[in-house]
Amino acid sequence: MGPAAGLAALLAVLALGAGDPAGAAARGDTFSALTSVARALAPERRLLGLLRRYLRGEEARLRDLTRFYDKVLSLHEDSATPVSNPLLAFTLIKRLQSDWRNVVHSLEASENIRALKDGYEKVEQDLPAFEDVEGAARALMRLQDVYMLNVKGLARGVFQRVVGSAVTDLYSPRRLFSLTADDCFQVGKVAYDMGDYYHAIPWLEEAVSLFRGSYGEWKTEDEASLEDALDHLAFAYFQAGNVSCALSLSREFLLYSPDNKRMARNVLKYEKLLAESPNQVVAEAVIQRPNVPHLQTRDIYEGLCQTLGSQPTHYQIPSLYCSYETNSSPYLLLQPVRKEVIHLEPYVVLFHDFVSDVEAQKIRGLAEPWLQRSVVASGEKQLPVEYRISKSAWLKDTVDPLLVTLDHRIGALTGLDVQTPYAEYLQVVNYGIGGHYEPHFDHATSPTSPLYRMKSGNRVATFMIYLSSVEAGGATAFIYANFSVPVVKD
């Protein structure tokens, strides 16, 4: 099974078959959990305060400069201003000897910017690293793939699945937020740097389009320009086998930067290639999506994620049913749990309203300080991997009485002993931007797994609790049984 890429998700997993709470999150892992992304708002608020103080200082400085300018200009606009007036003559000489020097060499501007830079340096250690930008960009590409999202739509802030001429709205944010040309360029460049031209080209195409529309405008925050986007897009098309597009874009680049010798050489190379192979002019290379060697079930997995829950309906299979469950336990007699059997092989049951909103919030609060990047077993080691994007924390039942109550409730409902060493501690997981865990087995499949060295033995069951709902996307896909369960808080 595997949770699909979603916009946000928080769940608790009890794997029945230990560990201590994890340490603080490392810089560079902000993108891997929505709680970490939310925490990044705090340093930006501090930066906004610094910029506000800087702007106020600059506004005061510019008002004073304007006053000086207006004063001097008024003297020049009066054609009858007599330099024979000794007072005017004195002030003219003084202005030219000292006033203008003081204006030009004023330290006020440098003091204002120095205060801004000093403040930034104090906040800098709390800011996301470049690895976070790369991770967030790859997350957008993952959402693009899994849900077949249109890049032009994403750039406008619209989440639409486009299949042929059919367009489906998948998510309507409460506030529409569009991407800039520089935003699109950075996403495309991450793919470009990985040699992934399948994703690089549409994002760079959108960047070029947006840069063209705003050419001549200067934005302080941008790193890239139209020339940068044309340069990368041209080479991406060349690498993808479309020499004709590469030539067209390279020629456009030279219109803006005619002295660029490297691009001029590229134009000559592309012209020569097209002259030698005229068919290249009309041939358009089909760019294949990068292969994922370890995931042979990608199409099934993504198809189940796109359907947002495709379990069989009960009237089609009579053996699937709903009931109030007590499992003959006195613990549940006065408050039975609503049970829905959604699959028999494998046996998958959905319990509704298993935890209250207050309990879910409490568990999230207990886990949040200890969340760190989720890992997978790789031989003897535990490593973070691209196919599992989330943060997780292990909670012992000694952390809070609520966890003891939850263990009792799970044990009464399942009839299983959920105390150590027969079960692991509660693992709380928070998924990040486009967070996912590609199809995997919860139980160990390798004899070298650390599970075999534990007294509990291998895992036999998983009890999963959704601690929050998501605004869009998100599902647990059972690829071999061909169904998925959407994310709805239990």
PDB file of C-alpha atoms in Angstrom, residues 9-230:
ATOM      1  CA  ALA A   9      -1.905  14.946   5.542  1.00  0.00           C
ATOM      2  CA  LEU A  10      -1.231  13.892   9.118  1.00  0.00           C
ATOM      3  CA  LEU A  11      -1.768  10.335  10.279  1.00  0.00           C
ATOM      4  CA  ALA A  12      -0.832   8.006  13.082  1.00  0.00           C
ATOM      5  CA  VAL A  13       0.284   4.459  12.404  1.00  0.00           C
ATOM      6  CA  LEU A  14       0.506   1.593  14.834  1.00  0.00           C
ATOM      7  CA  ALA A  15       2.485  -1.256  13.275  1.00  0.00           C
ATOM      8  CA  LEU A  16       1.906  -4.453  15.172  1.00  0.00           C
ATOM      9  CA  GLY A  17       4.737  -6.856  15.299  1.00  0.00           C
ATOM     10  CA  ALA A  18      10.573   0.570  18.995  1.00  0.00           C
ATOM     11  CA  GLY A  19      12.245   3.575  19.301  1.00  0.00           C
ATOM     12  CA  ASP A  20      12.675   6.896  21.084  1.00  0.00           C
ATOM     13  CA  PRO A  21      11.214  10.191  19.924  1.00  0.00           C
ATOM     14  CA  ALA A  22      13.200  11.692  17.090  1.00  0.00           C
ATOM     15  CA  GLY A  23      15.420  14.719  17.399  1.00  0.00           C
ATOM     16  CA  ALA A  24      14.927  18.170  15.990  1.00  0.00           C
ATOM     17  CA  ALA A  25      14.418  18.516  12.252  1.00  0.00           C
ATOM     18  CA  ALA A  26      17.465  19.242  10.130  1.00  0.00           C
ATOM     19  CA  ARG A  27      17.719  22.296   7.908  1.00  0.00           C
ATOM     20  CA  GLY A  28      16.970  21.266   4.341  1.00  0.00           C
ATOM     21  CA  ASP A  29      13.927  19.182   5.303  1.00  0.00           C
ATOM     22  CA  THR A  30      11.366  21.989   5.496  1.00  0.00           C
ATOM     23  CA  PHE A  31       9.577  20.795   2.352  1.00  0.00           C
ATOM     24  CA  SER A  32       9.020  17.273   3.688  1.00  0.00           C
ATOM     25  CA  ALA A  33       6.283  18.161   6.234  1.00  0.00           C
ATOM     26  CA  LEU A  34       3.500  20.727   6.166  1.00  0.00           C
ATOM     27  CA  THR A  35       4.093  21.523   9.842  1.00  0.00           C
ATOM     28  CA  SER A  36       7.650  22.597   8.942  1.00  0.00           C
ATOM     29  CA  VAL A  37       6.377  24.659   6.007  1.00  0.00           C
ATOM     30  CA  ALA A  38       3.906  26.386   8.357  1.00  0.00           C
ATOM     31  CA  ARG A  39       6.737  27.151  10.803  1.00  0.00           C
ATOM     32  CA  ALA A  40       8.604  28.886   7.976  1.00  0.00           C
ATOM     33  CA  LEU A  41       5.972  31.639   8.133  1.00  0.00           C
ATOM     34  CA  ALA A  42       7.469  32.907  11.416  1.00  0.00           C
ATOM     35  CA  PRO A  43      10.915  33.909  10.060  1.00  0.00           C
ATOM     36  CA  GLU A  44       9.260  35.532   7.053  1.00  0.00           C
ATOM     37  CA  ARG A  45       7.163  37.657   9.403  1.00  0.00           C
ATOM     38  CA  ARG A  46      10.400  38.746  11.072  1.00  0.00           C
ATOM     39  CA  LEU A  47      11.854  39.607   7.675  1.00  0.00           C
ATOM     40  CA  LEU A  48       8.726  41.614   6.842  1.00  0.00           C
ATOM     41  CA  GLY A  49       9.265  43.622  10.036  1.00  0.00           C
ATOM     42  CA  LEU A  50      12.880  44.301   9.046  1.00  0.00           C
ATOM     43  CA  LEU A  51      11.856  45.378   5.555  1.00  0.00           C
ATOM     44  CA  ARG A  52       9.122  47.634   6.958  1.00  0.00           C
ATOM     45  CA  ARG A  53      11.693  49.433   9.153  1.00  0.00           C
ATOM     46  CA  TYR A  54      14.062  49.725   6.192  1.00  0.00           C
ATOM     47  CA  LEU A  55      11.322  51.168   3.968  1.00  0.00           C
ATOM     48  CA  ARG A  56      10.368  53.726   6.598  1.00  0.00           C
ATOM     49  CA  GLY A  57      13.999  54.795   6.920  1.00  0.00           C
ATOM     50  CA  GLU A  58      14.368  55.037   3.144  1.00  0.00           C
ATOM     51  CA  GLU A  59      11.112  56.962   2.799  1.00  0.00           C
ATOM     52  CA  ALA A  60      12.361  59.505   5.351  1.00  0.00           C
ATOM     53  CA  ARG A  61      15.709  59.728   3.546  1.00  0.00           C
ATOM     54  CA  LEU A  62      14.040  60.201   0.146  1.00  0.00           C
ATOM     55  CA  ARG A  63      11.701  62.861   1.561  1.00  0.00           C
ATOM     56  CA  ASP A  64      14.748  64.773   2.760  1.00  0.00           C
ATOM     57  CA  LEU A  65      16.473  64.377  -0.625  1.00  0.00           C
ATOM     58  CA  THR A  66      13.320  65.597  -2.340  1.00  0.00           C
ATOM     59  CA  ARG A  67      13.295  68.639  -0.068  1.00  0.00           C
ATOM     60  CA  PHE A  68      16.904  69.434  -1.030  1.00  0.00           C
ATOM     61  CA  TYR A  69      16.168  68.895  -4.735  1.00  0.00           C
ATOM     62  CA  ASP A  70      13.105  71.148  -4.661  1.00  0.00           C
ATOM     63  CA  LYS A  71      15.031  73.876  -2.810  1.00  0.00           C
ATOM     64  CA  VAL A  72      17.862  73.949  -5.343  1.00  0.00           C
ATOM     65  CA  LEU A  73      15.539  73.546  -8.336  1.00  0.00           C
ATOM     66  CA  SER A  74      13.499  76.547  -7.269  1.00  0.00           C
ATOM     67  CA  LEU A  75      16.628  78.700  -7.416  1.00  0.00           C
ATOM     68  CA  HIS A  76      17.411  77.552 -10.967  1.00  0.00           C
ATOM     69  CA  GLU A  77      13.836  78.011 -12.178  1.00  0.00           C
ATOM     70  CA  ASP A  78      13.941  81.690 -11.217  1.00  0.00           C
ATOM     71  CA  SER A  79      15.757  83.198 -14.205  1.00  0.00           C
ATOM     72  CA  ALA A  80      16.005  86.473 -12.343  1.00  0.00           C
ATOM     73  CA  THR A  81      18.056  84.978  -9.536  1.00  0.00           C
ATOM     74  CA  PRO A  82      20.912  87.492  -9.165  1.00  0.00           C
ATOM     75  CA  VAL A  83      24.265  85.921  -8.351  1.00  0.00           C
ATOM     76  CA  SER A  84      25.276  89.430  -7.441  1.00  0.00           C
ATOM     77  CA  ASN A  85      23.353  88.872  -4.224  1.00  0.00           C
ATOM     78  CA  PRO A  86      26.181  87.985  -1.841  1.00  0.00           C
ATOM     79  CA  LEU A  87      23.933  85.646   0.142  1.00  0.00           C
ATOM     80  CA  LEU A  88      22.938  83.681  -2.957  1.00  0.00           C
ATOM     81  CA  ALA A  89      26.519  83.652  -4.176  1.00  0.00           C
ATOM     82  CA  PHE A  90      27.726  82.329  -0.853  1.00  0.00           C
ATOM     83  CA  THR A  91      25.121  79.561  -0.693  1.00  0.00           C
ATOM     84  CA  LEU A  92      25.854  78.507  -4.294  1.00  0.00           C
ATOM     85  CA  ILE A  93      29.548  78.130  -3.546  1.00  0.00           C
ATOM     86  CA  LYS A  94      28.808  76.357  -0.265  1.00  0.00           C
ATOM     87  CA  ARG A  95      26.367  73.928  -1.942  1.00  0.00           C
ATOM     88  CA  LEU A  96      28.871  73.021  -4.612  1.00  0.00           C
ATOM     89  CA  GLN A  97      31.741  72.694  -2.186  1.00  0.00           C
ATOM     90  CA  SER A  98      30.059  70.798   0.663  1.00  0.00           C
ATOM     91  CA  ASP A  99      26.269  70.326   0.440  1.00  0.00           C
ATOM     92  CA  TRP A 100      26.368  68.158  -2.686  1.00  0.00           C
ATOM     93  CA  ARG A 101      29.253  66.137  -1.277  1.00  0.00           C
ATOM     94  CA  ASN A 102      27.274  65.485   1.898  1.00  0.00           C
ATOM     95  CA  VAL A 103      24.233  64.429  -0.120  1.00  0.00           C
ATOM     96  CA  VAL A 104      26.158  62.101  -2.415  1.00  0.00           C
ATOM     97  CA  HIS A 105      28.266  60.554   0.344  1.00  0.00           C
ATOM     98  CA  SER A 106      25.528  60.412   2.966  1.00  0.00           C
ATOM     99  CA  LEU A 107      25.840  57.344   5.196  1.00  0.00           C
ATOM    100  CA  GLU A 108      22.108  57.171   5.837  1.00  0.00           C
ATOM    101  CA  ALA A 109      21.408  54.897   2.875  1.00  0.00           C
ATOM    102  CA  SER A 110      24.234  52.516   3.790  1.00  0.00           C
ATOM    103  CA  GLU A 111      23.149  52.516   7.443  1.00  0.00           C
ATOM    104  CA  ASN A 112      19.596  51.606   6.436  1.00  0.00           C
ATOM    105  CA  ILE A 113      20.712  48.728   4.213  1.00  0.00           C
ATOM    106  CA  ARG A 114      23.258  47.578   6.807  1.00  0.00           C
ATOM    107  CA  ALA A 115      20.523  47.294   9.425  1.00  0.00           C
ATOM    108  CA  LEU A 116      18.446  45.242   6.954  1.00  0.00           C
ATOM    109  CA  LYS A 117      21.382  42.953   6.168  1.00  0.00           C
ATOM    110  CA  ASP A 118      22.274  42.496   9.844  1.00  0.00           C
ATOM    111  CA  GLY A 119      18.685  41.554  10.637  1.00  0.00           C
ATOM    112  CA  TYR A 120      18.600  39.093   7.740  1.00  0.00           C
ATOM    113  CA  GLU A 121      21.804  37.403   8.911  1.00  0.00           C
ATOM    114  CA  LYS A 122      20.251  36.814  12.339  1.00  0.00           C
ATOM    115  CA  VAL A 123      17.198  35.160  10.740  1.00  0.00           C
ATOM    116  CA  GLU A 124      19.135  33.307   8.025  1.00  0.00           C
ATOM    117  CA  GLN A 125      19.841  30.181  10.093  1.00  0.00           C
ATOM    118  CA  ASP A 126      16.082  29.623  10.437  1.00  0.00           C
ATOM    119  CA  LEU A 127      15.388  29.888   6.709  1.00  0.00           C
ATOM    120  CA  PRO A 128      14.887  26.958   4.309  1.00  0.00           C
ATOM    121  CA  ALA A 129      18.001  25.729   2.515  1.00  0.00           C
ATOM    122  CA  PHE A 130      18.395  25.411  -1.249  1.00  0.00           C
ATOM    123  CA  GLU A 131      17.645  21.693  -0.842  1.00  0.00           C
ATOM    124  CA  ASP A 132      14.167  22.746   0.283  1.00  0.00           C
ATOM    125  CA  VAL A 133      13.635  24.694  -2.941  1.00  0.00           C
ATOM    126  CA  GLU A 134      14.683  21.607  -4.897  1.00  0.00           C
ATOM    127  CA  GLY A 135      12.426  19.360  -2.798  1.00  0.00           C
ATOM    128  CA  ALA A 136       9.445  21.697  -3.150  1.00  0.00           C
ATOM    129  CA  ALA A 137       9.991  21.934  -6.918  1.00  0.00           C
ATOM    130  CA  ARG A 138      10.130  18.147  -7.234  1.00  0.00           C
ATOM    131  CA  ALA A 139       6.924  18.009  -5.169  1.00  0.00           C
ATOM    132  CA  LEU A 140       5.147  20.246  -7.684  1.00  0.00           C
ATOM    133  CA  MET A 141       6.328  17.949 -10.486  1.00  0.00           C
ATOM    134  CA  ARG A 142       5.096  14.927  -8.539  1.00  0.00           C
ATOM    135  CA  LEU A 143       1.645  16.483  -8.115  1.00  0.00           C
ATOM    136  CA  GLN A 144       1.742  17.375 -11.799  1.00  0.00           C
ATOM    137  CA  ASP A 145       2.370  13.714 -12.670  1.00  0.00           C
ATOM    138  CA  VAL A 146       0.138  11.917 -10.189  1.00  0.00           C
ATOM    139  CA  TYR A 147      -2.906  14.094 -10.832  1.00  0.00           C
ATOM    140  CA  MET A 148      -2.092  14.957 -14.479  1.00  0.00           C
ATOM    141  CA  LEU A 149      -2.102  18.678 -13.708  1.00  0.00           C
ATOM    142  CA  ASN A 150      -1.636  21.276 -16.413  1.00  0.00           C
ATOM    143  CA  VAL A 151       1.493  23.451 -15.961  1.00  0.00           C
ATOM    144  CA  LYS A 152      -0.131  26.555 -17.439  1.00  0.00           C
ATOM    145  CA  GLY A 153      -3.001  26.086 -15.009  1.00  0.00           C
ATOM    146  CA  LEU A 154      -0.644  25.632 -12.061  1.00  0.00           C
ATOM    147  CA  ALA A 155       1.177  28.826 -12.998  1.00  0.00           C
ATOM    148  CA  ARG A 156      -2.187  30.646 -12.838  1.00  0.00           C
ATOM    149  CA  GLY A 157      -2.963  29.032  -9.475  1.00  0.00           C
ATOM    150  CA  VAL A 158      -5.506  26.607 -10.937  1.00  0.00           C
ATOM    151  CA  PHE A 159      -5.359  22.856 -10.223  1.00  0.00           C
ATOM    152  CA  GLN A 160      -6.814  21.241 -13.334  1.00  0.00           C
ATOM    153  CA  ARG A 161      -6.446  17.764 -14.778  1.00  0.00           C
ATOM    154  CA  VAL A 162      -6.240  17.929 -18.553  1.00  0.00           C
ATOM    155  CA  VAL A 163      -6.753  14.750 -20.594  1.00  0.00           C
ATOM    156  CA  GLY A 164      -7.155  15.546 -24.268  1.00  0.00           C
ATOM    157  CA  SER A 165      -9.921  18.131 -24.474  1.00  0.00           C
ATOM    158  CA  ALA A 166     -11.388  17.200 -21.084  1.00  0.00           C
ATOM    159  CA  VAL A 167     -10.576  19.602 -18.244  1.00  0.00           C
ATOM    160  CA  THR A 168     -11.431  18.739 -14.630  1.00  0.00           C
ATOM    161  CA  ASP A 169     -11.023  21.076 -11.657  1.00  0.00           C
ATOM    162  CA  LEU A 170      -9.419  19.079  -8.820  1.00  0.00           C
ATOM    163  CA  TYR A 171      -8.888  21.753  -6.200  1.00  0.00           C
ATOM    164  CA  SER A 172     -10.179  25.275  -5.656  1.00  0.00           C
ATOM    165  CA  PRO A 173      -7.952  27.146  -3.190  1.00  0.00           C
ATOM    166  CA  ARG A 174      -9.652  29.701  -0.979  1.00  0.00           C
ATOM    167  CA  ARG A 175      -7.218  32.265  -2.363  1.00  0.00           C
ATOM    168  CA  LEU A 176      -5.999  32.160  -5.941  1.00  0.00           C
ATOM    169  CA  PHE A 177      -2.216  32.469  -6.047  1.00  0.00           C
ATOM    170  CA  SER A 178      -0.294  32.552  -9.305  1.00  0.00           C
ATOM    171  CA  LEU A 179       3.400  31.908  -9.943  1.00  0.00           C
ATOM    172  CA  THR A 180       5.816  34.458 -11.385  1.00  0.00           C
ATOM    173  CA  ALA A 181       8.111  33.912 -14.346  1.00  0.00           C
ATOM    174  CA  ASP A 182      11.015  33.466 -11.920  1.00  0.00           C
ATOM    175  CA  ASP A 183       9.021  30.886  -9.902  1.00  0.00           C
ATOM    176  CA  CYS A 184       8.365  28.820 -13.030  1.00  0.00           C
ATOM    177  CA  PHE A 185      11.993  29.162 -14.106  1.00  0.00           C
ATOM    178  CA  GLN A 186      13.249  27.811 -10.777  1.00  0.00           C
ATOM    179  CA  VAL A 187      10.965  24.750 -11.003  1.00  0.00           C
ATOM    180  CA  GLY A 188      12.105  24.133 -14.566  1.00  0.00           C
ATOM    181  CA  LYS A 189      15.753  24.588 -13.658  1.00  0.00           C
ATOM    182  CA  VAL A 190      15.557  21.968 -10.902  1.00  0.00           C
ATOM    183  CA  ALA A 191      14.318  19.475 -13.497  1.00  0.00           C
ATOM    184  CA  TYR A 192      16.874  20.757 -16.046  1.00  0.00           C
ATOM    185  CA  ASP A 193      19.749  20.230 -13.609  1.00  0.00           C
ATOM    186  CA  MET A 194      18.613  16.631 -13.101  1.00  0.00           C
ATOM    187  CA  GLY A 195      18.543  16.045 -16.871  1.00  0.00           C
ATOM    188  CA  ASP A 196      14.765  15.686 -16.641  1.00  0.00           C
ATOM    189  CA  TYR A 197      13.665  17.525 -19.783  1.00  0.00           C
ATOM    190  CA  TYR A 198      10.179  15.992 -19.652  1.00  0.00           C
ATOM    191  CA  HIS A 199       9.400  18.267 -16.704  1.00  0.00           C
ATOM    192  CA  ALA A 200      11.881  21.051 -17.493  1.00  0.00           C
ATOM    193  CA  ILE A 201      10.420  21.998 -20.872  1.00  0.00           C
ATOM    194  CA  PRO A 202       6.804  22.852 -19.878  1.00  0.00           C
ATOM    195  CA  TRP A 203       7.952  24.837 -16.833  1.00  0.00           C
ATOM    196  CA  LEU A 204      10.620  26.701 -18.806  1.00  0.00           C
ATOM    197  CA  GLU A 205       8.086  27.316 -21.595  1.00  0.00           C
ATOM    198  CA  GLU A 206       5.794  28.962 -19.070  1.00  0.00           C
ATOM    199  CA  ALA A 207       8.699  30.979 -17.658  1.00  0.00           C
ATOM    200  CA  VAL A 208       9.609  32.241 -21.143  1.00  0.00           C
ATOM    201  CA  SER A 209       5.992  33.167 -21.842  1.00  0.00           C
ATOM    202  CA  LEU A 210       5.674  35.134 -18.592  1.00  0.00           C
ATOM    203  CA  PHE A 211       9.058  36.826 -18.988  1.00  0.00           C
ATOM    204  CA  ARG A 212       8.101  37.919 -22.510  1.00  0.00           C
ATOM    205  CA  GLY A 213       4.929  39.493 -21.150  1.00  0.00           C
ATOM    206  CA  SER A 214       6.816  41.521 -18.559  1.00  0.00           C
ATOM    207  CA  TYR A 215      10.019  42.228 -20.491  1.00  0.00           C
ATOM    208  CA  GLY A 216      11.658  45.465 -19.403  1.00  0.00           C
ATOM    209  CA  GLU A 217      10.187  45.341 -15.906  1.00  0.00           C
ATOM    210  CA  TRP A 218      12.686  44.962 -13.083  1.00  0.00           C
ATOM    211  CA  LYS A 219      11.870  42.933  -9.982  1.00  0.00           C
ATOM    212  CA  THR A 220      14.390  43.025  -7.147  1.00  0.00           C
ATOM    213  CA  GLU A 221      13.601  39.505  -5.947  1.00  0.00           C
ATOM    214  CA  ASP A 222      14.083  37.722  -9.288  1.00  0.00           C
ATOM    215  CA  GLU A 223      17.235  35.718  -9.958  1.00  0.00           C
ATOM    216  CA  ALA A 224      16.458  34.872 -13.576  1.00  0.00           C
ATOM    217  CA  SER A 225      15.642  36.828 -16.727  1.00  0.00           C
ATOM    218  CA  LEU A 226      14.102  36.163 -20.132  1.00  0.00           C
ATOM    219  CA  GLU A 227      17.589  35.451 -21.483  1.00  0.00           C
ATOM    220  CA  ASP A 228      18.182  32.821 -18.760  1.00  0.00           C
ATOM    221  CA  ALA A 229      14.885  31.105 -19.527  1.00  0.00           C
ATOM    222  CA  LEU A 230      15.500  31.133 -23.307  1.00  0.00           C
TER     223      LEU A 230
END
